[in-house]
Amino acid sequence: MKTYVALLRGINVGGHRKVPMAELRDLLTNNGFSNVKTYIQSGNVIFKVAEPDAQKIENSLQNLIVDYFGFEVSVIVRTRQQLQKIFDDCPFPEAKKLSSYFAILSHLPQENLVQKAYEKVYEKEEYKIINDCIYFYSDKGYGNAKFSLIYFERKLNVNATARNYKTMLKLLSLSAEN
């Protein structure tokens, strides 16, 4: 069995789309996932499963959540090794990396769409699109940035979910223990 990290988008925000982590852990454990761990309430799940196809795992998780909780959730699944590579490939210097965000994409965007996304810039905001991740830094912080995840999803024709540096570190740590 291989260790995976699932990133759920848009749950437990402002009292909407509530997914209690204890219930999610039980749901996955009762449906063939093992060593299920969650980290904070924003939808980070580490687990082991025999299925080698990440797309099938994503579909399975989405279906389980719809059936149990009654609403759809975007799910992106990566192996620990893939998540480590995303983290290691961050192009920012260490000082910016510590305050950066990693927007993990559902799939590799088409190159022509990447080039179109790069046409838009905002002062004091930086981003690099490398493979299936957008590395984002704003000196005003993510919450005050002019760029939004929705902009990139629309421009790149992908689904995405973002995690900050500290969350990425913790997910890598927890998945190493799994």
PDB file of C-alpha atoms in Angstrom:
ATOM      1  CA  MET A   1       0.000   0.000   0.000  1.00  0.00           C
ATOM      2  CA  LYS A   2       1.116   3.504  -0.822  1.00  0.00           C
ATOM      3  CA  THR A   3       0.769   6.684   1.251  1.00  0.00           C
ATOM      4  CA  TYR A   4      -1.315   9.462  -0.269  1.00  0.00           C
ATOM      5  CA  VAL A   5      -2.346  12.957   0.732  1.00  0.00           C
ATOM      6  CA  ALA A   6      -5.817  14.181  -0.234  1.00  0.00           C
ATOM      7  CA  LEU A   7      -6.490  17.911  -0.321  1.00  0.00           C
ATOM      8  CA  LEU A   8     -10.162  18.864  -0.094  1.00  0.00           C
ATOM      9  CA  ARG A   9     -11.212  22.296  -1.255  1.00  0.00           C
ATOM     10  CA  GLY A  10     -13.698  24.617   0.382  1.00  0.00           C
ATOM     11  CA  ILE A  11     -14.895  22.621   3.365  1.00  0.00           C
ATOM     12  CA  ASN A  12     -15.586  23.938   6.870  1.00  0.00           C
ATOM     13  CA  VAL A  13     -15.388  27.563   5.723  1.00  0.00           C
ATOM     14  CA  GLY A  14     -17.814  29.999   7.296  1.00  0.00           C
ATOM     15  CA  GLY A  15     -20.080  27.252   8.581  1.00  0.00           C
ATOM     16  CA  HIS A  16     -20.711  25.866   5.107  1.00  0.00           C
ATOM     17  CA  ARG A  17     -20.031  22.395   3.735  1.00  0.00           C
ATOM     18  CA  LYS A  18     -19.208  20.974   7.145  1.00  0.00           C
ATOM     19  CA  VAL A  19     -17.056  17.870   7.188  1.00  0.00           C
ATOM     20  CA  PRO A  20     -16.104  16.846  10.728  1.00  0.00           C
ATOM     21  CA  MET A  21     -12.644  15.300  10.528  1.00  0.00           C
ATOM     22  CA  ALA A  22     -13.494  12.429  12.911  1.00  0.00           C
ATOM     23  CA  GLU A  23     -16.416  11.438  10.671  1.00  0.00           C
ATOM     24  CA  LEU A  24     -14.241  11.732   7.577  1.00  0.00           C
ATOM     25  CA  ARG A  25     -11.568   9.500   9.140  1.00  0.00           C
ATOM     26  CA  ASP A  26     -14.213   6.896  10.052  1.00  0.00           C
ATOM     27  CA  LEU A  27     -15.787   7.086   6.588  1.00  0.00           C
ATOM     28  CA  LEU A  28     -12.473   6.424   4.878  1.00  0.00           C
ATOM     29  CA  THR A  29     -11.425   3.717   7.339  1.00  0.00           C
ATOM     30  CA  ASN A  30     -14.736   1.918   6.805  1.00  0.00           C
ATOM     31  CA  ASN A  31     -14.231   2.050   3.021  1.00  0.00           C
ATOM     32  CA  GLY A  32     -10.830   0.445   2.553  1.00  0.00           C
ATOM     33  CA  PHE A  33      -8.427   3.240   3.472  1.00  0.00           C
ATOM     34  CA  SER A  34      -5.955   2.594   6.282  1.00  0.00           C
ATOM     35  CA  ASN A  35      -3.808   4.671   8.654  1.00  0.00           C
ATOM     36  CA  VAL A  36      -6.153   7.602   8.036  1.00  0.00           C
ATOM     37  CA  LYS A  37      -5.018  10.873   9.610  1.00  0.00           C
ATOM     38  CA  THR A  38      -6.350  14.393   9.196  1.00  0.00           C
ATOM     39  CA  TYR A  39      -4.664  17.700   9.774  1.00  0.00           C
ATOM     40  CA  ILE A  40      -6.636  20.784  10.824  1.00  0.00           C
ATOM     41  CA  GLN A  41     -10.217  21.323   9.709  1.00  0.00           C
ATOM     42  CA  SER A  42      -9.515  22.531   6.175  1.00  0.00           C
ATOM     43  CA  GLY A  43      -9.465  19.122   4.515  1.00  0.00           C
ATOM     44  CA  ASN A  44      -6.038  17.539   4.623  1.00  0.00           C
ATOM     45  CA  VAL A  45      -6.131  13.735   4.780  1.00  0.00           C
ATOM     46  CA  ILE A  46      -3.220  11.311   4.859  1.00  0.00           C
ATOM     47  CA  PHE A  47      -3.910   7.619   4.274  1.00  0.00           C
ATOM     48  CA  LYS A  48      -2.738   4.376   2.747  1.00  0.00           C
ATOM     49  CA  VAL A  49      -4.637   2.533   0.059  1.00  0.00           C
ATOM     50  CA  ALA A  50      -3.865  -0.294  -2.369  1.00  0.00           C
ATOM     51  CA  GLU A  51      -5.295   1.540  -5.408  1.00  0.00           C
ATOM     52  CA  PRO A  52      -2.367   2.899  -7.481  1.00  0.00           C
ATOM     53  CA  ASP A  53      -4.400   5.318  -9.647  1.00  0.00           C
ATOM     54  CA  ALA A  54      -4.704   8.775  -8.034  1.00  0.00           C
ATOM     55  CA  GLN A  55      -7.639   9.710 -10.305  1.00  0.00           C
ATOM     56  CA  LYS A  56      -9.595   6.663  -9.124  1.00  0.00           C
ATOM     57  CA  ILE A  57      -8.804   7.579  -5.515  1.00  0.00           C
ATOM     58  CA  GLU A  58     -10.006  11.159  -6.104  1.00  0.00           C
ATOM     59  CA  ASN A  59     -13.243   9.877  -7.659  1.00  0.00           C
ATOM     60  CA  SER A  60     -13.759   7.425  -4.813  1.00  0.00           C
ATOM     61  CA  LEU A  61     -13.251  10.127  -2.182  1.00  0.00           C
ATOM     62  CA  GLN A  62     -15.589  12.530  -3.999  1.00  0.00           C
ATOM     63  CA  ASN A  63     -18.285   9.853  -4.235  1.00  0.00           C
ATOM     64  CA  LEU A  64     -17.930   8.880  -0.564  1.00  0.00           C
ATOM     65  CA  ILE A  65     -18.246  12.538   0.483  1.00  0.00           C
ATOM     66  CA  VAL A  66     -21.298  13.145  -1.727  1.00  0.00           C
ATOM     67  CA  ASP A  67     -22.999   9.978  -0.474  1.00  0.00           C
ATOM     68  CA  TYR A  68     -22.222  10.600   3.200  1.00  0.00           C
ATOM     69  CA  PHE A  69     -22.209  14.404   3.592  1.00  0.00           C
ATOM     70  CA  GLY A  70     -24.551  15.289   0.713  1.00  0.00           C
ATOM     71  CA  PHE A  71     -22.442  17.752  -1.277  1.00  0.00           C
ATOM     72  CA  GLU A  72     -19.630  17.736  -3.818  1.00  0.00           C
ATOM     73  CA  VAL A  73     -16.077  18.598  -2.889  1.00  0.00           C
ATOM     74  CA  SER A  74     -13.095  19.069  -5.154  1.00  0.00           C
ATOM     75  CA  VAL A  75     -10.423  16.545  -4.143  1.00  0.00           C
ATOM     76  CA  ILE A  76      -6.806  16.482  -5.280  1.00  0.00           C
ATOM     77  CA  VAL A  77      -4.684  13.456  -4.388  1.00  0.00           C
ATOM     78  CA  ARG A  78      -0.900  13.258  -4.480  1.00  0.00           C
ATOM     79  CA  THR A  79       1.619  10.732  -3.234  1.00  0.00           C
ATOM     80  CA  ARG A  80       3.971  11.823  -0.496  1.00  0.00           C
ATOM     81  CA  GLN A  81       6.790  11.844  -3.061  1.00  0.00           C
ATOM     82  CA  GLN A  82       4.811  14.098  -5.411  1.00  0.00           C
ATOM     83  CA  LEU A  83       4.014  16.482  -2.561  1.00  0.00           C
ATOM     84  CA  GLN A  84       7.695  16.522  -1.547  1.00  0.00           C
ATOM     85  CA  LYS A  85       8.717  17.386  -5.112  1.00  0.00           C
ATOM     86  CA  ILE A  86       6.170  20.222  -5.232  1.00  0.00           C
ATOM     87  CA  PHE A  87       7.565  21.550  -1.965  1.00  0.00           C
ATOM     88  CA  ASP A  88      11.203  21.184  -3.057  1.00  0.00           C
ATOM     89  CA  ASP A  89      10.588  22.874  -6.424  1.00  0.00           C
ATOM     90  CA  CYS A  90       9.438  26.146  -4.856  1.00  0.00           C
ATOM     91  CA  PRO A  91      11.320  28.809  -6.827  1.00  0.00           C
ATOM     92  CA  PHE A  92      11.257  31.516  -4.178  1.00  0.00           C
ATOM     93  CA  PRO A  93      14.203  32.386  -1.941  1.00  0.00           C
ATOM     94  CA  GLU A  94      13.886  31.059   1.610  1.00  0.00           C
ATOM     95  CA  ALA A  95      12.560  34.327   3.091  1.00  0.00           C
ATOM     96  CA  LYS A  96       9.661  34.401   0.617  1.00  0.00           C
ATOM     97  CA  LYS A  97       9.187  30.634   0.644  1.00  0.00           C
ATOM     98  CA  LEU A  98       8.295  30.768   4.348  1.00  0.00           C
ATOM     99  CA  SER A  99       5.339  33.050   3.514  1.00  0.00           C
ATOM    100  CA  SER A 100       4.368  31.469   0.211  1.00  0.00           C
ATOM    101  CA  TYR A 101       1.396  29.405  -0.857  1.00  0.00           C
ATOM    102  CA  PHE A 102       1.340  26.257  -2.926  1.00  0.00           C
ATOM    103  CA  ALA A 103      -1.738  26.009  -5.172  1.00  0.00           C
ATOM    104  CA  ILE A 104      -1.868  22.403  -6.270  1.00  0.00           C
ATOM    105  CA  LEU A 105      -3.600  21.877  -9.600  1.00  0.00           C
ATOM    106  CA  SER A 106      -5.848  18.984 -10.563  1.00  0.00           C
ATOM    107  CA  HIS A 107      -3.738  18.379 -13.680  1.00  0.00           C
ATOM    108  CA  LEU A 108      -1.024  19.918 -15.812  1.00  0.00           C
ATOM    109  CA  PRO A 109      -2.398  22.978 -17.584  1.00  0.00           C
ATOM    110  CA  GLN A 110      -1.885  23.498 -21.298  1.00  0.00           C
ATOM    111  CA  GLU A 111       1.180  25.633 -22.044  1.00  0.00           C
ATOM    112  CA  ASN A 112      -0.778  28.213 -24.058  1.00  0.00           C
ATOM    113  CA  LEU A 113      -3.090  28.732 -21.052  1.00  0.00           C
ATOM    114  CA  VAL A 114      -0.100  29.127 -18.742  1.00  0.00           C
ATOM    115  CA  GLN A 115       1.279  31.847 -21.007  1.00  0.00           C
ATOM    116  CA  LYS A 116      -2.089  33.660 -20.987  1.00  0.00           C
ATOM    117  CA  ALA A 117      -2.227  33.494 -17.173  1.00  0.00           C
ATOM    118  CA  TYR A 118       1.212  35.107 -16.992  1.00  0.00           C
ATOM    119  CA  GLU A 119      -0.109  38.150 -18.872  1.00  0.00           C
ATOM    120  CA  LYS A 120      -1.734  39.447 -15.695  1.00  0.00           C
ATOM    121  CA  VAL A 121       0.472  40.889 -12.956  1.00  0.00           C
ATOM    122  CA  TYR A 122      -0.105  42.813  -9.773  1.00  0.00           C
ATOM    123  CA  GLU A 123       2.441  44.874  -7.918  1.00  0.00           C
ATOM    124  CA  LYS A 124       4.059  43.085  -4.953  1.00  0.00           C
ATOM    125  CA  GLU A 125       2.555  39.729  -5.946  1.00  0.00           C
ATOM    126  CA  GLU A 126       4.606  36.976  -7.525  1.00  0.00           C
ATOM    127  CA  TYR A 127       3.722  33.599  -8.904  1.00  0.00           C
ATOM    128  CA  LYS A 128       5.363  30.832 -10.848  1.00  0.00           C
ATOM    129  CA  ILE A 129       3.492  28.012 -12.512  1.00  0.00           C
ATOM    130  CA  ILE A 130       5.649  24.913 -12.483  1.00  0.00           C
ATOM    131  CA  ASN A 131       4.105  21.639 -13.602  1.00  0.00           C
ATOM    132  CA  ASP A 132       0.976  21.084 -11.464  1.00  0.00           C
ATOM    133  CA  CYS A 133       1.577  23.820  -8.890  1.00  0.00           C
ATOM    134  CA  ILE A 134       1.293  27.580  -8.695  1.00  0.00           C
ATOM    135  CA  TYR A 135       3.794  29.009  -6.235  1.00  0.00           C
ATOM    136  CA  PHE A 136       2.381  32.268  -4.935  1.00  0.00           C
ATOM    137  CA  TYR A 137       3.817  35.034  -2.788  1.00  0.00           C
ATOM    138  CA  SER A 138       2.331  38.388  -1.818  1.00  0.00           C
ATOM    139  CA  ASP A 139       3.987  40.755   0.618  1.00  0.00           C
ATOM    140  CA  LYS A 140       0.445  41.707   1.761  1.00  0.00           C
ATOM    141  CA  GLY A 141      -0.445  38.092   2.550  1.00  0.00           C
ATOM    142  CA  TYR A 142      -2.684  35.648   0.730  1.00  0.00           C
ATOM    143  CA  GLY A 143      -5.918  37.023   2.175  1.00  0.00           C
ATOM    144  CA  ASN A 144      -5.166  40.546   0.948  1.00  0.00           C
ATOM    145  CA  ALA A 145      -3.841  39.545  -2.466  1.00  0.00           C
ATOM    146  CA  LYS A 146      -5.506  40.703  -5.664  1.00  0.00           C
ATOM    147  CA  PHE A 147      -4.934  37.343  -7.341  1.00  0.00           C
ATOM    148  CA  SER A 148      -7.371  34.609  -6.415  1.00  0.00           C
ATOM    149  CA  LEU A 149      -7.444  30.881  -6.905  1.00  0.00           C
ATOM    150  CA  ILE A 150     -10.552  31.347  -9.049  1.00  0.00           C
ATOM    151  CA  TYR A 151      -8.572  33.496 -11.520  1.00  0.00           C
ATOM    152  CA  PHE A 152      -6.044  30.704 -12.022  1.00  0.00           C
ATOM    153  CA  GLU A 153      -8.672  27.965 -12.195  1.00  0.00           C
ATOM    154  CA  ARG A 154     -10.503  29.817 -14.952  1.00  0.00           C
ATOM    155  CA  LYS A 155      -7.397  30.826 -16.899  1.00  0.00           C
ATOM    156  CA  LEU A 156      -5.771  27.389 -16.675  1.00  0.00           C
ATOM    157  CA  ASN A 157      -8.956  25.300 -16.900  1.00  0.00           C
ATOM    158  CA  VAL A 158      -8.084  23.347 -13.755  1.00  0.00           C
ATOM    159  CA  ASN A 159      -9.317  22.806 -10.225  1.00  0.00           C
ATOM    160  CA  ALA A 160      -6.913  23.923  -7.523  1.00  0.00           C
ATOM    161  CA  THR A 161      -6.510  24.120  -3.779  1.00  0.00           C
ATOM    162  CA  ALA A 162      -3.891  26.112  -1.893  1.00  0.00           C
ATOM    163  CA  ARG A 163      -1.884  25.344   1.218  1.00  0.00           C
ATOM    164  CA  ASN A 164       0.612  27.546   3.017  1.00  0.00           C
ATOM    165  CA  TYR A 165       4.222  26.659   3.758  1.00  0.00           C
ATOM    166  CA  LYS A 166       3.550  25.471   7.329  1.00  0.00           C
ATOM    167  CA  THR A 167       0.706  23.212   6.239  1.00  0.00           C
ATOM    168  CA  MET A 168       2.854  21.685   3.500  1.00  0.00           C
ATOM    169  CA  LEU A 169       5.609  20.990   6.048  1.00  0.00           C
ATOM    170  CA  LYS A 170       3.145  19.337   8.400  1.00  0.00           C
ATOM    171  CA  LEU A 171       1.595  17.206   5.656  1.00  0.00           C
ATOM    172  CA  LEU A 172       5.042  16.015   4.616  1.00  0.00           C
ATOM    173  CA  SER A 173       5.883  15.206   8.228  1.00  0.00           C
ATOM    174  CA  LEU A 174       2.636  13.326   8.876  1.00  0.00           C
ATOM    175  CA  SER A 175       2.864  11.398   5.620  1.00  0.00           C
ATOM    176  CA  ALA A 176       6.440  10.346   6.425  1.00  0.00           C
ATOM    177  CA  GLU A 177       5.135   8.743   9.620  1.00  0.00           C
ATOM    178  CA  ASN A 178       2.357   6.873   7.802  1.00  0.00           C
TER     179      ASN A 178
END
